[in-house]
Short mmCIF file of C-alpha atoms and ligand atoms in Angstrom, two decimals:
data_model
loop_
_atom_site.label_atom_id
_atom_site.label_comp_id
_atom_site.label_asym_id
_atom_site.label_seq_id
_atom_site.Cartn_x
_atom_site.Cartn_y
_atom_site.Cartn_z
CA MET A 18 50.30 175.90 100.98
CA THR A 19 47.91 173.35 102.08
CA PHE A 20 47.46 169.62 101.58
CA ALA A 21 44.58 167.82 99.87
CA GLN A 22 41.46 167.01 102.00
CA ASP A 23 42.11 163.52 102.52
CA PHE A 24 45.69 164.05 103.73
CA PHE A 25 46.16 163.44 107.40
CA ILE A 26 47.88 166.21 109.46
CA GLY A 27 48.05 165.32 112.91
CA ALA A 28 50.21 165.06 116.11
CA ALA A 29 51.51 162.07 118.15
CA THR A 30 52.06 160.74 121.45
CA ALA A 31 52.74 157.64 123.17
CA ALA A 32 50.52 156.26 126.14
CA HIS A 33 53.69 155.98 128.84
CA GLN A 34 55.21 159.45 127.69
CA VAL A 35 51.69 161.26 128.52
CA GLU A 36 48.90 159.22 130.25
CA GLY A 37 50.85 158.97 133.87
CA ASN A 38 50.90 156.29 136.52
CA ASN A 39 51.63 153.32 134.03
CA ILE A 40 52.11 151.26 137.07
CA HIS A 41 51.96 147.70 135.64
CA SER A 42 54.57 148.45 132.91
CA ASP A 43 58.31 147.60 132.57
CA TYR A 44 59.30 151.29 132.50
CA TRP A 45 57.61 152.15 135.69
CA ALA A 46 59.42 149.46 137.33
CA GLN A 47 62.72 150.57 135.97
CA GLU A 48 62.15 154.31 136.82
CA GLN A 49 61.31 153.42 140.55
CA MET A 50 64.87 151.33 140.80
CA ILE A 51 67.55 152.54 142.99
CA HIS A 52 69.99 151.99 140.43
CA THR A 53 67.84 153.52 137.86
CA ASP A 54 69.15 154.73 134.40
CA PHE A 55 66.28 157.38 134.21
CA LEU A 56 66.78 161.07 135.19
CA GLU A 57 63.41 161.14 136.91
CA PRO A 58 60.31 158.96 136.95
CA SER A 59 57.23 159.41 134.78
CA GLY A 60 54.68 159.72 137.87
CA ASP A 61 51.69 161.71 136.68
CA ALA A 62 52.98 162.46 133.21
CA THR A 63 50.77 164.91 131.46
CA ASP A 64 47.83 163.40 132.96
CA HIS A 65 46.52 162.49 129.48
CA TYR A 66 44.68 159.50 130.92
CA ASN A 67 42.29 162.11 132.39
CA ARG A 68 42.62 164.98 130.11
CA TYR A 69 42.36 163.47 126.69
CA ALA A 70 39.26 165.13 125.85
CA GLU A 71 40.84 168.64 126.44
CA ASP A 72 43.93 167.73 124.56
CA ILE A 73 41.62 166.29 121.33
CA ARG A 74 39.82 169.56 121.59
CA LEU A 75 43.10 171.55 121.13
CA MET A 76 44.00 169.62 118.20
CA ALA A 77 40.35 170.07 116.52
CA LYS A 78 40.51 173.67 117.16
CA ALA A 79 43.91 174.33 115.50
CA GLY A 80 42.45 172.28 112.57
CA LEU A 81 44.19 169.01 112.79
CA ASN A 82 42.43 166.19 111.38
CA ALA A 83 44.25 163.16 112.88
CA TYR A 84 45.70 161.94 116.16
CA ARG A 85 48.22 159.20 116.64
CA PHE A 86 48.37 157.64 120.24
CA SER A 87 48.95 154.42 121.68
CA VAL A 88 47.08 152.09 123.61
CA GLU A 89 48.90 150.47 126.67
CA TRP A 90 49.39 146.74 126.76
CA ALA A 91 50.34 147.04 130.45
CA ARG A 92 46.93 148.71 131.37
CA ILE A 93 45.09 146.26 129.25
CA GLU A 94 46.89 143.10 130.27
CA PRO A 95 48.19 144.02 133.70
CA GLU A 96 48.74 140.59 134.56
CA GLU A 97 49.45 137.47 131.97
CA GLY A 98 45.98 136.34 130.66
CA HIS A 99 43.91 138.86 132.57
CA PHE A 100 42.61 141.54 130.33
CA ASP A 101 40.80 144.53 131.94
CA GLU A 102 37.48 145.78 130.01
CA ALA A 103 37.49 148.96 131.83
CA GLU A 104 40.84 149.86 130.25
CA ILE A 105 39.57 149.04 126.85
CA SER A 106 36.48 151.17 127.43
CA HIS A 107 38.74 153.99 128.20
CA TYR A 108 40.43 153.54 124.84
CA MET A 109 37.06 153.32 123.12
CA ASP A 110 36.18 156.82 124.70
CA VAL A 111 39.27 158.37 123.52
CA ILE A 112 38.65 157.10 120.08
CA ARG A 113 34.97 158.43 120.08
CA THR A 114 36.21 161.85 121.35
CA CYS A 115 38.48 162.07 118.39
CA LYS A 116 35.70 161.17 115.89
CA GLU A 117 33.37 163.43 117.78
CA ASN A 118 35.98 166.20 117.08
CA GLY A 119 36.48 165.27 113.29
CA ILE A 120 39.88 163.77 114.00
CA GLU A 121 40.94 160.43 112.59
CA PRO A 122 42.36 158.09 115.35
CA PHE A 123 45.45 156.23 114.43
CA VAL A 124 46.37 153.64 117.08
CA THR A 125 49.65 152.00 117.90
CA LEU A 126 49.40 148.87 119.85
CA LEU A 127 52.94 149.05 121.14
CA HIS A 128 55.04 152.11 121.70
CA PHE A 129 58.18 150.69 123.68
CA THR A 130 56.53 149.85 126.97
CA SER A 131 55.48 146.34 127.93
CA PRO A 132 53.63 144.73 130.76
CA LYS A 133 56.15 143.82 133.54
CA TRP A 134 55.16 140.49 133.51
CA LEU A 135 56.23 139.95 130.05
CA ILE A 136 59.88 140.83 130.75
CA SER A 137 59.97 138.28 133.70
CA LYS A 138 59.08 135.94 130.89
CA GLY A 139 62.08 136.62 128.72
CA GLY A 140 60.57 139.69 127.06
CA TRP A 141 61.67 140.60 123.61
CA GLU A 142 64.29 137.94 123.24
CA SER A 143 61.77 135.02 124.07
CA ASP A 144 60.11 132.93 121.51
CA GLU A 145 56.87 133.14 123.52
CA THR A 146 56.31 136.74 122.90
CA PRO A 147 55.18 136.74 119.34
CA GLY A 148 52.13 134.76 120.69
CA TYR A 149 51.61 137.10 123.68
CA PHE A 150 51.52 140.21 121.37
CA ALA A 151 48.91 138.36 119.03
CA ARG A 152 46.69 137.36 121.94
CA TYR A 153 46.78 141.15 123.36
CA THR A 154 46.06 142.30 119.49
CA ARG A 155 42.97 139.95 119.17
CA PHE A 156 41.54 141.17 122.44
CA VAL A 157 42.00 144.77 121.68
CA MET A 158 40.88 144.32 117.94
CA GLU A 159 37.69 142.44 118.85
CA ARG A 160 36.72 145.57 120.79
CA LEU A 161 38.15 148.57 119.14
CA GLY A 162 38.56 147.16 115.75
CA LYS A 163 35.29 148.48 114.21
CA GLU A 164 36.04 152.00 115.16
CA LEU A 165 39.43 152.25 113.73
CA ARG A 166 40.69 152.54 110.32
CA TYR A 167 44.49 152.69 110.83
CA VAL A 168 46.46 150.67 113.38
CA CYS A 169 50.53 150.57 113.68
CA THR A 170 51.47 147.39 115.29
CA ILE A 171 54.94 148.35 116.72
CA ASN A 172 56.56 151.68 116.92
CA GLU A 173 59.86 151.75 115.47
CA ALA A 174 60.52 148.17 115.37
CA ASN A 175 64.13 148.88 114.64
CA MET A 176 65.06 150.66 117.82
CA GLY A 177 66.51 147.66 119.74
CA VAL A 178 68.92 146.98 116.78
CA GLN A 179 69.79 150.64 116.75
CA VAL A 180 70.47 150.75 120.41
CA ALA A 181 72.56 147.46 120.18
CA ALA A 182 74.87 149.24 117.61
CA ILE A 183 75.29 152.01 119.70
CA ALA A 184 76.03 150.24 122.54
CA GLU A 185 78.72 148.33 120.80
CA ARG A 186 80.33 151.30 119.44
CA TYR A 187 80.40 152.70 122.98
CA LYS A 188 82.13 149.44 124.21
CA LYS A 189 84.71 149.71 121.45
CA GLN A 190 85.51 153.17 122.40
CA MET A 191 85.78 152.38 126.09
CA MET A 192 88.29 149.35 125.28
CA ALA A 193 90.33 151.35 123.08
CA LYS A 194 90.76 153.88 126.05
CA MET A 195 91.53 151.42 128.28
CA GLN A 196 93.96 149.75 126.15
CA ALA A 197 95.77 153.15 125.46
CA GLY A 198 96.42 153.00 129.29
CA GLN A 199 93.68 155.02 130.74
CA THR A 200 93.03 152.18 133.37
CA ASP A 201 92.61 154.66 136.12
CA GLY A 202 89.04 154.58 135.94
CA THR A 203 88.41 157.93 134.30
CA VAL A 204 87.90 158.26 130.64
CA GLN A 205 86.73 161.17 128.45
CA MET A 206 83.45 162.23 129.08
CA GLY A 207 83.86 162.41 132.72
CA LEU A 208 82.80 158.74 133.23
CA ASN A 209 83.98 156.52 136.06
CA LEU A 210 84.32 153.08 134.71
CA GLU A 211 84.92 151.18 138.14
CA LYS A 212 81.86 153.01 139.76
CA MET A 213 79.86 152.23 136.34
CA MET A 214 80.75 148.39 136.83
CA ALA A 215 79.83 148.45 140.63
CA ASN A 216 76.56 150.01 139.66
CA GLN A 217 76.15 147.64 136.96
CA GLU A 218 76.27 144.60 139.43
CA ALA A 219 74.12 146.16 141.96
CA ALA A 220 71.57 147.05 139.18
CA ALA A 221 71.56 143.60 137.87
CA LYS A 222 70.73 142.45 141.51
CA GLU A 223 67.83 144.74 141.86
CA ARG A 224 66.45 143.62 138.47
CA MET A 225 66.72 140.11 139.70
CA GLU A 226 64.63 141.24 142.83
CA ILE A 227 62.04 143.20 140.60
CA PHE A 228 61.88 141.28 137.42
CA GLY A 229 63.02 137.70 138.44
CA VAL A 230 65.69 138.14 135.81
CA SER A 231 69.10 139.75 135.84
CA LYS A 232 69.03 141.16 132.39
CA THR A 233 65.98 142.77 131.36
CA GLU A 234 64.90 142.30 127.57
CA CYS A 235 62.65 145.58 127.16
CA PHE A 236 61.66 146.81 123.83
CA THR A 237 64.34 149.42 123.69
CA SER A 238 67.02 147.07 125.17
CA PRO A 239 70.15 146.29 122.89
CA ARG A 240 68.72 143.60 120.42
CA THR A 241 70.42 140.39 119.12
CA PRO A 242 69.40 139.10 115.74
CA HIS A 243 67.15 136.66 117.37
CA GLY A 244 65.55 139.39 118.89
CA ASP A 245 65.23 141.11 115.77
CA GLU A 246 63.22 138.03 114.33
CA ILE A 247 61.25 138.00 117.24
CA VAL A 248 59.76 141.77 116.86
CA ILE A 249 59.27 140.79 113.06
CA LYS A 250 57.24 137.68 114.12
CA ALA A 251 55.29 139.85 116.59
CA HIS A 252 54.41 142.23 113.97
CA GLN A 253 53.39 139.45 111.55
CA ALA A 254 51.23 137.69 113.99
CA ALA A 255 49.45 141.08 114.81
CA ARG A 256 48.80 141.80 111.26
CA ALA A 257 47.31 138.45 110.79
CA VAL A 258 45.12 138.88 113.68
CA ILE A 259 43.93 142.48 112.37
CA ARG A 260 43.22 140.92 109.12
CA GLU A 261 41.18 138.40 110.53
CA THR A 262 39.26 140.40 113.09
CA ALA A 263 38.94 143.73 111.27
CA PRO A 264 39.78 143.30 107.61
CA HIS A 265 38.88 146.65 106.81
CA ILE A 266 42.02 148.25 109.05
CA ARG A 267 45.08 149.20 107.11
CA THR A 268 47.99 148.04 108.91
CA GLY A 269 51.80 148.49 109.11
CA LEU A 270 54.78 149.25 111.45
CA THR A 271 56.92 152.18 112.17
CA LEU A 272 60.71 152.57 111.51
CA SER A 273 62.95 155.03 112.88
CA LEU A 274 65.22 156.15 109.87
CA HIS A 275 68.01 158.48 109.68
CA ASP A 276 68.80 160.39 106.54
CA ILE A 277 72.08 158.73 106.17
CA GLN A 278 74.58 160.70 103.86
CA ALA A 279 77.66 159.05 102.82
CA LEU A 280 80.70 161.52 102.70
CA PRO A 281 83.68 160.34 99.92
CA GLY A 282 84.85 156.94 101.40
CA GLY A 283 81.87 156.32 103.40
CA GLU A 284 79.43 154.82 101.04
CA GLU A 285 79.93 151.31 102.19
CA LYS A 286 79.42 152.08 105.74
CA ALA A 287 76.36 154.13 104.82
CA ALA A 288 74.89 151.25 102.68
CA LYS A 289 75.43 148.85 105.47
CA GLU A 290 73.79 151.19 107.98
CA TRP A 291 70.69 151.80 105.69
CA ALA A 292 70.53 147.88 105.38
CA GLU A 293 70.27 147.45 109.03
CA GLU A 294 67.87 150.35 109.49
CA PHE A 295 65.78 149.66 106.58
CA THR A 296 65.97 147.32 103.78
CA HIS A 297 66.32 143.86 106.01
CA TYR A 298 63.21 144.74 107.07
CA LEU A 299 61.50 144.82 103.43
CA PRO A 300 60.62 141.22 103.11
CA ALA A 301 58.68 141.20 106.58
CA ILE A 302 56.74 144.33 105.52
CA ALA A 303 56.45 143.93 101.73
CA ASP A 304 52.73 142.76 102.51
CA ASP A 305 51.82 145.54 104.97
CA ASP A 306 49.35 148.38 103.95
CA PHE A 307 51.55 151.27 104.87
CA LEU A 308 55.04 152.16 106.39
CA GLY A 309 55.16 154.45 109.12
CA VAL A 310 58.27 156.72 108.65
CA GLN A 311 59.95 158.38 111.69
CA ASN A 312 62.69 160.83 111.15
CA TYR A 313 64.35 163.45 113.19
CA THR A 314 67.58 164.39 111.54
CA ARG A 315 70.50 163.35 109.30
CA THR A 316 73.53 161.07 109.91
CA LEU A 317 76.88 161.62 108.09
CA MET A 318 79.33 159.01 107.40
CA ASP A 319 82.98 158.41 106.13
CA ALA A 320 85.01 155.54 106.04
CA SER A 321 85.25 155.30 109.95
CA GLY A 322 81.64 155.37 110.54
CA SER A 323 79.19 157.82 111.74
CA LEU A 324 80.58 161.62 112.34
CA PRO A 325 79.69 163.99 115.04
CA VAL A 326 77.15 167.07 113.82
CA PRO A 327 79.04 169.26 111.78
CA GLU A 328 80.75 172.14 113.51
CA GLY A 329 78.71 175.28 113.98
CA ALA A 330 75.47 173.29 113.02
CA GLU A 331 72.29 174.35 114.90
CA LEU A 332 71.59 171.67 117.68
CA THR A 333 68.26 170.75 119.06
CA GLN A 334 67.79 170.04 122.88
CA MET A 335 68.56 166.56 121.93
CA ASP A 336 71.78 167.48 120.43
CA TYR A 337 70.66 166.32 117.00
CA GLU A 338 71.22 168.63 114.12
CA PHE A 339 68.54 170.81 113.20
CA TYR A 340 67.95 169.38 109.69
CA PRO A 341 64.46 169.16 108.49
CA GLU A 342 65.47 168.41 104.87
CA ALA A 343 66.09 164.86 106.30
CA LEU A 344 62.30 163.96 105.88
CA GLU A 345 62.18 164.62 102.40
CA HIS A 346 65.47 162.52 101.74
CA VAL A 347 64.26 159.69 103.53
CA LEU A 348 60.97 159.53 101.98
CA ARG A 349 62.47 159.50 98.75
CA LYS A 350 64.98 156.84 99.71
CA VAL A 351 62.17 154.52 101.26
CA SER A 352 59.90 154.89 98.33
CA LYS A 353 62.63 153.28 95.90
CA ASP A 354 62.22 150.00 97.86
CA PHE A 355 58.62 149.98 99.69
CA LYS A 356 55.87 150.41 97.21
CA GLY A 357 52.83 150.96 99.59
CA THR A 358 51.65 153.85 101.24
CA LEU A 359 53.78 156.05 103.30
CA ILE A 360 52.78 157.95 106.39
CA VAL A 361 55.05 160.08 108.46
CA THR A 362 54.07 158.87 111.79
CA GLU A 363 56.61 160.79 113.70
CA ASN A 364 58.92 163.97 112.91
CA GLY A 365 59.84 166.94 114.90
CA ILE A 366 62.28 168.64 117.21
CA ALA A 367 62.81 169.36 120.89
CA SER A 368 63.30 173.09 121.34
CA SER A 369 62.53 175.87 123.84
CA ASP A 370 62.31 178.26 120.86
CA ASP A 371 58.87 177.59 119.28
CA THR A 372 60.07 179.83 116.22
CA ARG A 373 62.46 177.17 115.65
CA ARG A 374 59.78 174.32 115.66
CA THR A 375 57.64 176.37 113.29
CA ALA A 376 60.65 176.75 110.75
CA PHE A 377 61.38 173.00 111.01
CA ILE A 378 57.65 172.15 110.26
CA GLU A 379 57.54 174.51 107.48
CA SER A 380 60.67 172.98 105.89
CA ALA A 381 59.85 169.55 106.58
CA LEU A 382 56.33 169.75 104.95
CA SER A 383 57.74 171.47 102.01
CA GLY A 384 59.71 168.47 101.44
CA VAL A 385 56.68 166.13 101.91
CA HIS A 386 54.69 168.33 99.39
CA ALA A 387 57.52 167.97 96.85
CA CYS A 388 57.39 164.16 97.36
CA ILE A 389 53.72 164.14 96.76
CA SER A 390 54.27 166.28 93.67
CA ASP A 391 56.42 163.76 92.37
CA GLY A 392 54.12 161.05 92.92
CA LEU A 393 55.09 159.54 96.14
CA PRO A 394 52.08 157.95 97.93
CA VAL A 395 52.60 160.03 101.30
CA LYS A 396 49.35 160.26 103.09
CA GLY A 397 49.99 161.82 106.21
CA TYR A 398 52.25 163.82 108.54
CA PHE A 399 52.32 163.57 112.40
CA TYR A 400 54.18 165.87 114.25
CA TRP A 401 55.84 164.67 117.35
CA SER A 402 54.72 165.61 119.88
CA LEU A 403 51.31 166.99 120.62
CA LEU A 404 52.46 167.72 124.28
CA ASP A 405 55.77 168.24 126.16
CA ASN A 406 56.16 165.15 127.48
CA PHE A 407 58.23 162.31 129.32
CA GLU A 408 61.20 161.73 126.94
CA TRP A 409 61.89 158.42 128.41
CA GLN A 410 65.50 158.37 130.19
CA LYS A 411 65.81 162.18 129.78
CA GLY A 412 62.52 162.62 131.91
CA TYR A 413 60.69 165.77 131.26
CA SER A 414 63.89 167.94 130.00
CA MET A 415 63.15 167.59 126.59
CA THR A 416 60.36 169.80 125.01
CA PHE A 417 58.99 168.66 121.64
CA GLY A 418 55.34 169.72 121.99
CA LEU A 419 53.09 171.95 120.14
CA VAL A 420 51.57 172.51 123.52
CA ALA A 421 53.34 173.40 126.75
CA VAL A 422 52.23 171.57 129.92
CA ASP A 423 52.67 173.12 133.54
CA ARG A 424 53.07 169.75 135.29
CA SER A 425 52.40 171.43 138.48
CA SER A 426 48.82 172.31 137.63
CA GLN A 427 48.69 170.24 134.23
CA LYS A 428 47.54 173.46 132.57
CA ARG A 429 48.01 173.30 129.12
CA SER A 430 49.45 176.21 126.79
CA PRO A 431 49.18 175.83 123.05
CA LYS A 432 52.30 176.97 121.26
CA PRO A 433 52.04 179.04 118.05
CA SER A 434 53.28 176.09 116.25
CA LEU A 435 50.03 174.21 116.96
CA ASP A 436 48.00 176.78 114.77
CA PHE A 437 50.71 176.74 112.22
CA LEU A 438 50.76 172.97 111.65
CA GLY A 439 46.78 173.17 111.60
CA SER A 440 46.89 175.74 108.76
CA TYR A 441 48.29 173.10 106.41
CA CYS A 442 45.32 170.83 106.51
CA GLY A 443 42.94 170.90 103.50
CA ARG A 444 39.72 170.73 105.25
C1 BGC B 513 60.01 157.78 119.89
C2 BGC B 513 59.20 158.69 120.68
C3 BGC B 513 60.28 159.79 121.22
C4 BGC B 513 60.75 160.43 120.10
C5 BGC B 513 61.79 161.73 120.52
C6 BGC B 513 60.99 158.54 118.71
O1 BGC B 513 62.08 157.69 118.66
O2 BGC B 513 58.97 156.98 119.11
O3 BGC B 513 58.75 157.84 121.82
O4 BGC B 513 59.67 160.46 122.25
O5 BGC B 513 61.46 159.57 119.22
O6 BGC B 513 63.07 161.20 120.93
#
């Protein structure tokens, strides 16, 4: 099975996770904290900043025809209002290298990381942020816009809302444990509440020293409804700038979308979850050129809410259920309400067994193919991720990549799944 020639088959990365030494970013600062939540710092990452040409050639050799990557705001505007032309030329080189290799560049303007200065000014809960994001977008588009055809404004615009929901659930569980008399500080899961509270106070103090605020509102921090509006406004402001400066570009945002499945009794909860995750964004994105769909697994829900992974199910390194069928389900569900082009901007698994990755891709792509046969406007599929890389707070322990990286030598070793993915490309 192959896809039509104009269907994009690619891989995705994000600047902070692969480039290395993103020193002006909020994530870098948090990774260096004494009271950090990160397993390890990103450091040199996979040195993609210097090795991008080799990585792009690997994709081309395997037959991929598209590459989704992000440009890093913290590099381009390391201090407020100070824009770095050298960093923009770097990204121009990346774009040109893609094109020389027959690869369509898909650029994301914001993939979780922000400049540290933005967080000191209130970050993703501040009314000023959409204006700053629009100014940065203008700088990028005026320089790179003519070379691009596809731009994602914001990666997983709904992530902060999802994090807030998880944090809320977790807090409720803790309270219930304490009310049940488990006040000795230890609860199930080997957590130590007293130590956690003490750490939280110390971390707040440290954040005050580093960021000048005790509560950092990063892109992936638990988000309030006001913050959700800020993100939407930032997207719309960036979209307006793109349309003004580079009207030929097709633009949209991406959303993290679970295949939410209701068990009997769970219908109401499932509908509410889907509304939070997806439908409430519809008015904001109705005018976009495409929607980036990002899916990794399913969520089962009953009347009590989301359920643990079914017993006996195969788990990925992330402890997600291995369930590649989720992608097709999500595409079908989304297309009922969003009428524009759909692009799968992320889908993949973390696994040390590449044969499971290949099986996952095979099943996910057969689902995409079925959607297209039924007339859904799906125009591309990007596997997450090109390289084994920095999985945020989990550090380098998760291997999502089509290409393994030995970080002591930065040597790349393509896995069989890379060629397998390329074999679907219609050119
Ligand atoms: C994010 C990536 C992340 C991936 C795997 C997505 O939510 O966009 O940055 O690495 O999931 O967890």
